[in-house]
Structures are given as structure tokens and as C-alpha cells.
CSV table of C-alpha atoms and ligand atoms in Angstrom, one decimal:
chain,number,residue,atom,x,y,z
A,1,MET,CA,72.6,69.6,-9.5
A,2,LYS,CA,75.7,72.2,-7.8
A,3,LYS,CA,75.1,75.3,-5.3
A,4,ILE,CA,77.4,77.7,-5.9
A,5,ALA,CA,77.3,80.3,-3.7
A,6,VAL,CA,79.4,83.8,-4.7
A,7,ILE,CA,81.1,86.6,-2.2
A,8,GLY,CA,81.3,89.6,-4.1
A,9,THR,CA,79.5,91.7,-5.8
A,10,GLY,CA,81.2,94.2,-6.8
A,11,ARG,CA,82.3,94.7,-10.4
A,12,TRP,CA,83.2,90.8,-11.3
A,13,GLY,CA,81.5,89.1,-8.7
A,14,PRO,CA,77.9,89.2,-11.7
A,15,ASN,CA,79.9,87.8,-13.7
A,16,HIS,CA,80.5,85.1,-12.0
A,17,VAL,CA,77.1,84.3,-11.2
A,18,ARG,CA,75.9,84.9,-15.0
A,19,ASN,CA,77.8,82.8,-15.8
A,20,PHE,CA,78.0,79.5,-13.2
A,21,ASN,CA,73.9,80.0,-14.2
A,22,ALA,CA,74.3,79.7,-17.3
A,23,LEU,CA,75.7,76.0,-16.8
A,24,LYS,CA,73.4,73.3,-17.3
A,25,ASP,CA,74.0,71.6,-13.7
A,26,CYS,CA,75.3,74.7,-11.6
A,27,GLN,CA,73.2,77.1,-9.9
A,28,VAL,CA,74.4,80.4,-8.0
A,29,VAL,CA,71.5,81.0,-5.2
A,30,ALA,CA,72.8,83.2,-3.0
A,31,ALA,CA,75.3,85.7,-2.8
A,32,ALA,CA,76.9,87.8,-0.4
A,33,ASP,CA,78.7,91.7,0.1
A,34,LEU,CA,79.0,94.2,3.2
A,35,ASN,CA,77.4,96.7,0.1
A,36,ALA,CA,73.5,96.5,0.8
A,37,GLU,CA,73.3,98.8,-2.7
A,38,ALA,CA,75.9,96.6,-5.2
A,39,LEU,CA,73.7,93.0,-2.7
A,40,ALA,CA,70.6,95.1,-3.8
A,41,ARG,CA,71.5,95.1,-7.8
A,42,MET,CA,73.0,92.4,-8.5
A,43,GLN,CA,69.1,90.4,-6.8
A,44,ALA,CA,68.0,93.5,-8.6
A,45,ASN,CA,70.5,91.6,-12.1
A,46,PHE,CA,69.1,87.6,-10.6
A,47,PRO,CA,65.9,87.5,-8.8
A,48,GLY,CA,66.0,84.5,-6.6
A,49,LEU,CA,69.6,84.8,-5.2
A,50,GLN,CA,69.6,85.4,-1.8
A,51,GLY,CA,71.4,88.4,-0.5
A,52,TYR,CA,73.4,88.2,2.4
A,53,GLY,CA,75.4,90.7,4.4
A,54,ASP,CA,77.4,88.1,6.2
A,55,TYR,CA,79.1,86.1,3.8
A,56,ARG,CA,79.3,83.7,7.1
A,57,GLU,CA,75.4,83.2,6.8
A,58,ILE,CA,76.7,81.5,3.6
A,59,LEU,CA,79.3,79.4,5.0
A,60,ARG,CA,77.1,78.2,7.9
A,61,ARG,CA,74.3,77.3,4.7
A,62,ARG,CA,74.9,73.2,3.9
A,63,ASP,CA,72.8,73.3,0.6
A,64,VAL,CA,76.2,75.1,-1.0
A,65,ASP,CA,78.6,73.3,-2.4
A,66,ALA,CA,81.3,75.5,-3.1
A,67,VAL,CA,81.8,79.8,-3.2
A,68,VAL,CA,83.2,81.6,-5.6
A,69,VAL,CA,85.8,85.0,-4.0
A,70,ALA,CA,84.6,88.3,-5.6
A,71,THR,CA,86.4,90.9,-3.1
A,72,PRO,CA,88.9,92.8,-2.7
A,73,THR,CA,92.2,90.8,-2.8
A,74,SER,CA,93.1,92.0,0.1
A,75,THR,CA,90.3,89.8,2.0
A,76,HIS,CA,90.9,86.8,0.0
A,77,ALA,CA,92.9,85.0,3.1
A,78,SER,CA,90.5,85.4,5.9
A,79,ILE,CA,87.0,83.8,3.2
A,80,VAL,CA,88.9,80.9,1.5
A,81,ARG,CA,90.2,80.1,4.3
A,82,GLU,CA,87.6,80.0,6.3
A,83,ALA,CA,84.6,79.1,3.1
A,84,LEU,CA,87.5,75.8,3.2
A,85,GLU,CA,87.3,75.3,7.3
A,86,ALA,CA,83.5,74.8,6.6
A,87,GLY,CA,83.9,72.1,3.8
A,88,LYS,CA,83.7,74.7,0.7
A,89,HIS,CA,85.1,74.2,-2.8
A,90,VAL,CA,86.5,78.1,-3.3
A,91,LEU,CA,86.7,79.7,-7.2
A,92,CYS,CA,89.3,82.4,-5.7
A,93,GLU,CA,89.9,85.6,-8.2
A,94,LYS,CA,93.0,86.4,-8.2
A,95,PRO,CA,95.9,87.7,-6.8
A,96,LEU,CA,95.5,84.2,-4.4
A,97,THR,CA,96.2,86.2,-1.4
A,98,ALA,CA,98.1,89.5,-0.7
A,99,ASN,CA,101.4,87.5,0.1
A,100,SER,CA,102.7,84.5,0.0
A,101,ALA,CA,102.5,82.7,4.1
A,102,ASP,CA,98.9,82.9,3.4
A,103,ALA,CA,98.7,81.5,0.0
A,104,TRP,CA,100.3,78.0,0.9
A,105,ASP,CA,98.6,78.0,3.8
A,106,LEU,CA,95.0,77.6,1.8
A,107,VAL,CA,97.7,75.6,-0.3
A,108,LYS,CA,97.9,72.5,2.8
A,109,LEU,CA,95.0,73.0,4.4
A,110,ALA,CA,92.6,72.5,0.8
A,111,GLU,CA,94.7,69.4,0.3
A,112,GLN,CA,94.4,68.2,3.9
A,113,ALA,CA,90.3,68.9,3.3
A,114,GLY,CA,90.3,67.3,-0.6
A,115,LEU,CA,88.7,70.7,-1.3
A,116,HIS,CA,89.3,72.3,-4.6
A,117,LEU,CA,90.8,75.6,-4.4
A,118,MET,CA,90.7,76.8,-8.0
A,119,VAL,CA,92.6,80.4,-8.1
A,120,GLY,CA,90.8,82.3,-11.5
A,121,HIS,CA,93.4,83.0,-13.4
A,122,VAL,CA,91.4,83.7,-16.5
A,123,PHE,CA,93.7,84.0,-19.5
A,124,LEU,CA,94.3,80.7,-19.1
A,125,PHE,CA,90.3,80.1,-20.8
A,126,ASN,CA,91.3,82.6,-23.2
A,127,PRO,CA,91.3,81.1,-26.6
A,128,GLY,CA,94.5,83.6,-27.7
A,129,ILE,CA,96.4,82.8,-24.9
A,130,ASP,CA,96.1,79.2,-26.0
A,131,TYR,CA,97.0,79.9,-29.3
A,132,LEU,CA,100.2,81.1,-27.4
A,133,ILE,CA,100.6,78.3,-25.3
A,134,GLN,CA,100.5,75.5,-27.8
A,135,ALA,CA,102.7,77.5,-30.3
A,136,ALA,CA,105.6,77.3,-27.6
A,137,ARG,CA,105.7,73.8,-27.6
A,138,GLU,CA,105.6,73.3,-31.0
A,139,GLU,CA,109.6,73.8,-33.1
A,140,ALA,CA,108.5,76.0,-35.1
A,141,ILE,CA,109.1,78.8,-33.6
A,142,GLY,CA,111.6,77.9,-31.8
A,143,PRO,CA,113.3,78.9,-28.6
A,144,LEU,CA,111.8,81.9,-27.3
A,145,TYR,CA,114.3,85.0,-27.2
A,146,TYR,CA,111.5,86.0,-25.3
A,147,VAL,CA,108.2,87.4,-24.4
A,148,ASN,CA,106.6,91.5,-23.7
A,149,ALA,CA,103.3,91.9,-22.4
A,150,ILE,CA,101.5,95.6,-22.1
A,151,ARG,CA,97.9,96.0,-19.8
A,152,THR,CA,96.9,99.5,-19.4
A,153,ASN,CA,93.8,101.7,-18.3
A,154,LEU,CA,92.8,104.6,-16.6
A,155,GLY,CA,91.4,103.1,-14.1
A,156,PRO,CA,89.2,100.8,-12.2
A,157,PHE,CA,91.9,102.3,-9.3
A,158,ARG,CA,93.0,99.5,-6.3
A,159,SER,CA,94.0,100.5,-2.4
A,160,ASP,CA,95.3,97.4,-1.2
A,161,VAL,CA,97.0,95.9,-4.0
A,162,ASN,CA,99.2,98.0,-6.7
A,163,ALA,CA,99.5,97.6,-10.1
A,164,ALA,CA,101.4,94.7,-10.4
A,165,TRP,CA,99.4,92.3,-8.0
A,166,ASP,CA,96.5,93.9,-10.3
A,167,LEU,CA,97.3,93.3,-14.1
A,168,ALA,CA,100.5,91.3,-13.8
A,169,SER,CA,99.3,88.8,-12.1
A,170,HIS,CA,97.5,88.0,-15.3
A,171,ASP,CA,101.1,88.4,-17.2
A,172,ILE,CA,102.7,86.8,-14.9
A,173,TYR,CA,100.5,83.4,-15.2
A,174,ILE,CA,100.7,83.8,-18.6
A,175,PHE,CA,104.1,84.1,-19.0
A,176,ASN,CA,104.8,80.7,-16.6
A,177,ALA,CA,102.3,79.0,-18.3
A,178,ILE,CA,103.6,79.5,-22.1
A,179,LEU,CA,106.8,79.1,-20.9
A,180,GLY,CA,106.3,75.9,-18.4
A,181,ARG,CA,108.2,77.1,-16.3
A,182,ARG,CA,109.1,79.7,-13.1
A,183,PRO,CA,111.1,82.7,-13.3
A,184,ILE,CA,113.7,82.3,-10.8
A,185,ALA,CA,114.5,86.7,-10.2
A,186,VAL,CA,112.6,89.5,-11.0
A,187,SER,CA,113.4,93.8,-10.4
A,188,ALA,CA,111.0,96.0,-10.5
A,189,VAL,CA,110.7,99.7,-10.5
A,190,GLY,CA,107.5,101.7,-10.3
A,191,ALA,CA,105.7,104.6,-8.9
A,192,SER,CA,102.7,105.6,-6.5
A,193,TYR,CA,101.7,109.1,-8.6
A,194,LEU,CA,97.6,108.6,-7.4
A,195,ARG,CA,97.5,107.5,-3.8
A,196,GLN,CA,100.8,106.1,-2.1
A,197,PRO,CA,102.0,103.3,-1.0
A,198,VAL,CA,99.9,102.1,-3.7
A,199,GLU,CA,102.1,101.6,-7.4
A,200,ASP,CA,99.8,102.3,-10.5
A,201,LEU,CA,102.9,101.7,-12.8
A,202,VAL,CA,105.1,98.8,-13.3
A,203,PHE,CA,107.6,97.9,-15.4
A,204,LEU,CA,108.4,94.6,-14.2
A,205,THR,CA,111.4,91.6,-15.9
A,206,LEU,CA,111.3,88.2,-14.9
A,207,GLN,CA,114.2,85.6,-15.5
A,208,TYR,CA,114.0,81.9,-16.4
A,209,ASP,CA,117.1,79.6,-15.9
A,210,ASN,CA,115.8,78.9,-19.8
A,211,GLY,CA,117.8,81.8,-20.7
A,212,THR,CA,114.0,83.5,-21.4
A,213,VAL,CA,113.0,87.1,-19.8
A,214,ALA,CA,109.9,87.8,-20.0
A,215,HIS,CA,109.1,91.8,-19.3
A,216,ALA,CA,104.9,93.1,-17.9
A,217,HIS,CA,104.8,96.7,-18.5
A,218,ALA,CA,101.4,97.5,-15.8
A,219,SER,CA,99.3,101.1,-15.2
A,220,TRP,CA,96.1,101.8,-14.5
A,221,LEU,CA,97.1,105.7,-14.9
A,222,ASP,CA,98.0,105.8,-19.0
A,223,PRO,CA,94.7,107.2,-22.0
A,224,ARG,CA,95.0,103.4,-23.6
A,225,LYS,CA,92.9,100.4,-22.5
A,226,VAL,CA,96.2,97.3,-24.2
A,227,ARG,CA,96.5,93.8,-23.6
A,228,GLN,CA,98.8,92.5,-25.4
A,229,ILE,CA,101.7,90.1,-25.7
A,230,THR,CA,104.2,89.4,-28.0
A,231,MET,CA,107.0,86.7,-28.0
A,232,VAL,CA,109.9,86.9,-30.0
A,233,GLY,CA,110.9,83.1,-30.8
A,234,GLU,CA,114.6,82.2,-33.2
A,235,LYS,CA,112.3,81.4,-35.8
A,236,LYS,CA,109.0,83.3,-35.4
A,237,MET,CA,107.3,86.6,-33.2
A,238,ILE,CA,103.9,85.7,-32.6
A,239,THR,CA,101.8,89.0,-30.8
A,240,TRP,CA,98.8,89.5,-28.8
A,241,ASP,CA,96.4,91.6,-29.3
A,242,GLU,CA,92.9,91.2,-27.1
A,243,PHE,CA,91.1,93.9,-29.1
A,244,GLY,CA,92.9,93.5,-32.3
A,245,THR,CA,91.8,93.2,-36.4
A,246,PRO,CA,90.4,91.6,-37.8
A,247,ALA,CA,91.5,88.9,-35.3
A,248,PRO,CA,93.7,88.6,-31.7
A,249,VAL,CA,96.4,86.6,-32.8
A,250,MET,CA,99.3,87.1,-35.5
A,251,VAL,CA,101.5,84.3,-36.2
A,252,PHE,CA,104.9,86.4,-38.0
A,253,ASP,CA,106.7,84.8,-39.8
A,254,ARG,CA,110.4,86.8,-39.7
A,255,PHE,CA,113.6,86.2,-38.4
A,256,VAL,CA,116.5,86.6,-37.9
A,257,VAL,CA,119.8,84.6,-39.6
A,258,ARG,CA,123.8,84.9,-39.0
A,259,GLU,CA,125.7,84.5,-42.1
A,260,PRO,CA,129.6,84.0,-42.1
A,261,ILE,CA,131.4,87.5,-43.7
A,262,TYR,CA,133.5,86.8,-46.5
A,263,ASN,CA,137.3,86.7,-46.4
A,264,THR,CA,137.2,87.3,-42.5
A,265,PHE,CA,137.2,84.6,-39.7
A,266,GLY,CA,134.7,83.3,-37.5
A,267,GLU,CA,132.7,87.1,-38.5
A,268,PHE,CA,129.0,86.5,-39.6
A,269,GLN,CA,126.4,89.9,-39.7
A,270,LEU,CA,122.6,89.5,-39.4
A,271,LEU,CA,120.5,89.3,-41.8
A,272,THR,CA,116.4,90.0,-40.7
A,273,ARG,CA,114.0,87.3,-43.2
A,274,GLU,CA,110.6,88.1,-43.7
A,275,GLY,CA,107.7,86.0,-45.3
A,276,ASP,CA,104.0,85.7,-44.7
A,277,VAL,CA,102.1,86.9,-41.9
A,278,MET,CA,99.3,84.2,-41.3
A,279,ILE,CA,96.1,84.6,-39.2
A,280,PRO,CA,94.9,81.9,-37.2
A,281,ARG,CA,90.8,81.3,-37.2
A,282,ILE,CA,90.9,81.1,-33.3
A,283,PRO,CA,86.3,81.4,-33.0
A,284,PRO,CA,85.1,83.5,-29.6
A,285,LYS,CA,84.8,82.3,-26.3
A,286,GLU,CA,83.8,83.5,-23.3
A,287,PRO,CA,86.6,82.7,-20.9
A,288,LEU,CA,84.6,83.2,-17.9
A,289,ALA,CA,82.7,80.6,-18.8
A,290,ALA,CA,85.1,78.4,-20.5
A,291,GLN,CA,86.4,78.6,-16.6
A,292,ALA,CA,83.7,78.1,-14.3
A,293,ALA,CA,82.3,75.1,-16.4
A,294,VAL,CA,86.1,73.2,-15.2
A,295,PHE,CA,85.6,74.2,-11.7
A,296,ALA,CA,81.6,72.3,-12.7
A,297,ALA,CA,83.3,69.5,-13.9
A,298,ARG,CA,85.9,69.2,-10.9
A,299,LEU,CA,82.8,69.9,-8.3
A,300,ARG,CA,82.0,66.6,-10.6
A,301,GLY,CA,84.7,65.2,-10.2
A,302,GLU,CA,85.6,65.0,-14.5
A,303,ASP,CA,88.0,68.1,-14.8
A,304,THR,CA,91.4,64.9,-15.7
A,305,ASP,CA,93.5,67.4,-15.4
A,306,LEU,CA,93.5,69.4,-12.2
A,307,THR,CA,96.3,71.7,-12.4
A,308,ARG,CA,94.7,74.3,-14.6
A,309,GLY,CA,94.2,77.4,-12.2
A,310,SER,CA,95.6,75.2,-9.6
A,311,ALA,CA,95.8,76.6,-5.9
A,312,ARG,CA,99.6,75.3,-6.4
A,313,GLN,CA,100.2,77.9,-9.0
A,314,GLY,CA,98.3,80.6,-7.6
A,315,ALA,CA,100.7,80.6,-4.8
A,316,GLU,CA,103.5,80.7,-7.4
A,317,VAL,CA,102.1,83.2,-9.1
A,318,VAL,CA,102.0,85.5,-5.0
A,319,ASP,CA,105.4,84.4,-5.0
A,320,ILE,CA,106.8,86.6,-7.9
A,321,LEU,CA,104.1,89.6,-6.7
A,322,SER,CA,106.3,88.7,-3.2
A,323,ALA,CA,109.6,89.2,-5.1
A,324,VAL,CA,108.3,92.5,-7.7
A,325,SER,CA,107.7,94.3,-3.9
A,326,ARG,CA,110.4,93.9,-2.4
A,327,SER,CA,112.0,94.9,-5.8
A,328,LEU,CA,110.1,97.8,-5.8
A,329,GLN,CA,111.3,98.9,-2.0
A,330,HIS,CA,114.8,98.4,-3.2
A,331,HIS,CA,114.3,100.2,-6.4
A,332,GLY,CA,114.6,97.4,-9.1
A,333,ALA,CA,117.6,95.9,-7.0
A,334,MET,CA,116.7,91.9,-9.0
A,335,GLU,CA,115.7,90.0,-6.2
A,336,LYS,CA,115.2,85.7,-6.9
A,337,ILE,CA,111.9,85.2,-6.2
A,338,GLU,CA,111.8,82.3,-3.2
A,339,TYR,CA,108.6,79.4,-3.5
A,340,GLY,CA,106.7,78.4,-0.2
A,341,ARG,CA,107.1,74.9,-1.9
B,1,LIG,N1,90.0,88.2,-13.6
B,1,LIG,C1,89.9,89.3,-14.0
B,1,LIG,O1,90.1,89.4,-14.7
B,1,LIG,C2,88.9,89.6,-12.7
B,1,LIG,C3,88.4,91.4,-12.8
B,1,LIG,C4,88.0,92.1,-12.6
B,1,LIG,C5,88.5,91.9,-10.4
B,1,LIG,N2,89.2,91.0,-10.4
B,1,LIG,C6,89.2,90.6,-8.9
B,1,LIG,O2,88.0,89.8,-8.7
B,1,LIG,C7,88.1,90.8,-7.4
B,1,LIG,C8,86.7,91.5,-6.9
B,1,LIG,O3,87.1,92.9,-8.1
B,1,LIG,P1,86.0,94.2,-7.9
B,1,LIG,O4,86.2,94.8,-9.4
B,1,LIG,O5,85.3,93.5,-8.5
B,1,LIG,O6,86.3,94.5,-6.8
B,1,LIG,P2,85.3,95.1,-6.3
B,1,LIG,O7,85.5,96.0,-5.4
B,1,LIG,O8,84.3,95.9,-7.7
B,1,LIG,O9,84.0,94.5,-5.9
B,1,LIG,C9,84.5,93.9,-4.7
B,1,LIG,C10,83.2,93.7,-3.6
B,1,LIG,O10,83.5,92.3,-2.4
B,1,LIG,C11,82.4,93.7,-1.3
B,1,LIG,N3,83.3,93.1,0.0
B,1,LIG,C12,84.6,93.5,1.2
B,1,LIG,N4,84.8,93.1,1.5
B,1,LIG,C13,84.3,91.6,2.1
B,1,LIG,C14,83.9,91.1,2.4
B,1,LIG,N5,84.3,90.8,3.8
B,1,LIG,N6,82.7,90.7,2.3
B,1,LIG,C15,81.1,90.8,1.0
B,1,LIG,N7,81.7,91.6,0.5
B,1,LIG,C16,83.1,92.5,0.3
B,1,LIG,C17,83.4,95.1,-1.8
B,1,LIG,O11,81.7,95.5,-1.2
B,1,LIG,C18,82.2,95.4,-3.2
B,1,LIG,O12,81.8,95.0,-4.1
B,1,LIG,C19,89.9,91.3,-6.8
B,1,LIG,O13,90.3,90.1,-6.4
B,1,LIG,C20,90.3,91.3,-8.9
B,1,LIG,O14,91.3,91.4,-8.5
B,1,LIG,C21,89.5,89.9,-11.8
């Protein structure tokens, strides 16, 4: 039985407790939060959980194998570093850290210590997103022209990171998984309407070296909760809508052909071709449960694909977000993305 502790019992931490406790070989034995009320709420919901105001007391417990870090992003670097130094495996919420230097320090620390450091890029475990990732590898869709993501809601508002770090961090990870590569440059514009200097609204455009463009609209100042991705290929177009009915994914047999114009040389017209719309059957599955199961398998030494949610990929997302922040400061100037490794 692997003993797990959760640090941070705010909005998201309890979901980790529920999902790890549902695994037959894991038990969440402790939780920590600076906020006594949040901690008490968690303990009321999960009796038997030992509560701590100071997470360092958990790190001193020799029976705890791994910790989940679900505190605000600005606190991840120091908590994860201390956890690794205490010999604990870590599942850290996204984004891994609030700056690149910290992210790559943690990658090295975990690798040197031989400990698992996984980043909670949970959409990797969303069955609809998995469909997009697999479809992008199939010839049937053709080369991808562009990918567009919309991730909006009214709140929750954060003060330590902007809407891009909070929301588009998911989409950046998804884009890289779909395209099987990382972007080379980014341009971003945004605005801080509610609280300076944190942007509530960000539009960012990523350039990939194969010519694909990926765009993300991230906002916590929007009347509607939207989680959507559109993937446009040369031969097919696929949409994902987390709340879509009757199903999240739709595959459109729509594309454009070039036809030579009669009696002219080298000129052509663009003609649209419209076929069927296919709705694949995608069995629902809680992504956080799948993520917890993979982390648990990793603790048992049974996960063969250690790239999923790897600390290196998490650090690359931080590198990309750092370039987003630089571009925001320079009013949308195209920024080259510098990768720590
Ligand atoms: N994967 C997802 O879909 C998803 C969804 C929501 C949040 N998150 C991530 O989870 C993390 C937490 O988000 P949230 O919405 O739960 O935030 P939250 O503000 O609701 O909760 C964070 C909790 O951490 C506690 N905390 C802060 N500093 C601490 C410290 N030093 N020691 C112990 N506790 C401390 C706070 O008191 C608070 O209760 C963020 O990194 C966020 O990006 C991920």
C-alpha cells in the first residue's frame, strides 16, 4: 500500500484525495494547508486523514511515499524542492513552477535523486483529447494547418499567475501532444481589467517549425464556461467540446480542393468538399482518476511510458509560458522560445 499526502486542500486538492483513495493500492494518509478552515473541510469529508498546518511535518513522516502538491503555482517550486530533498515522489499540479529556472532545477533534482516528479497536465488523460492526439497521427486527417483552443469562464480568479499560466497551460500541453513537437515562437496580447498586473484575458499564437499555427484564447472574464479545441487538417477537421452533446468529439469530412481553371495556366480555384460528420463513441472516464492510476503505477515501477506528464514536458510548458509573458510585456511582439534543455 502506497501512502500519499496532499499539500493544498483548496478547490482542487480534495479531488486528488478522492481519486487516490479510490485506488486499491493507495491511501491518502495526510493533508496540509495553511488555512485551518480548508483543512478542516477536507478532514470532515475524508475522516481518518491526519491534518497539518505546516507541510514540512508531512515531509518528515517516513511512512509517506509520495506527495501531491495542489497549492498556488507560485508556491510549487519551494514545496516540490523540499519534498524531493526529503525523498518523496511528487505529483505537482500544473503549471510546474512560475519560472523556467525553478522548473529545470526541479527536473534535475528529481532525476539526480531517482524520484518521480510528474506534472498534473490532466487533459492528457481526457479520452476526448486522447482521440485528437491519436487522430493527428493518422494519415486520414492530412497535415495539420492549425489548432485553435478556447478556455474561458467567469473566474476563478488567481493573483499569482495570469490566465495564460492558469488556463492556456492546459492547451499548450495539448497542442504539443497533438503535434508531437514543441513550438519555436509565440506572440501574445492580453489585458488586466480586474487586477494589475495579472492578465485576465490572453490571446496567444504559437508557431511550430512544420508551419502549423496554434492559437489559444484564455480568459476568466467571460460569461460562458467553454473548453473547446478545433483541429483543421488538409483532409479532415475535428472539434472537441468538453461539454458538447451528444458527444465531445466530431469528425468533419470537410476539406478544400484546388482545381485548375479552364483555359488559364497555373491558376486554380478553391472548391469546398463536404462529406459526413462522424461522432466517435468515446466512453467517459474521469481524467484525474486515470492520472492518479498512472502515478500509482509509476510508484510501483510498473509504468512503462514515463513521458506522460513528465517533469521535462512540464518544464517546457513553463519555458513557453515564460515567452508568453515576455510577449505580453512587449505588446504582442513575436518571442523566440528558449528551452532550458
Ligand atoms: N489540473 C486542473 O485541471 C486544475 C484545476 C484547478 C486547479 N489546478 C491547479 O491546482 C493548484 C491549486 O489550485 P486551487 O484552485 O485548488 O487553488 P486554491 O487557492 O483553491 O487552493 C490552494 C490551497 O493551497 C493552500 N496553500 C497555499 N500555500 C500553502 C502552503 N505553503 N502550504 C500549505 N498550503 C498552502 C491555500 O491555503 C489553499 O487552501 C494550482 O496550481 C492550479 O493551477 C489544476
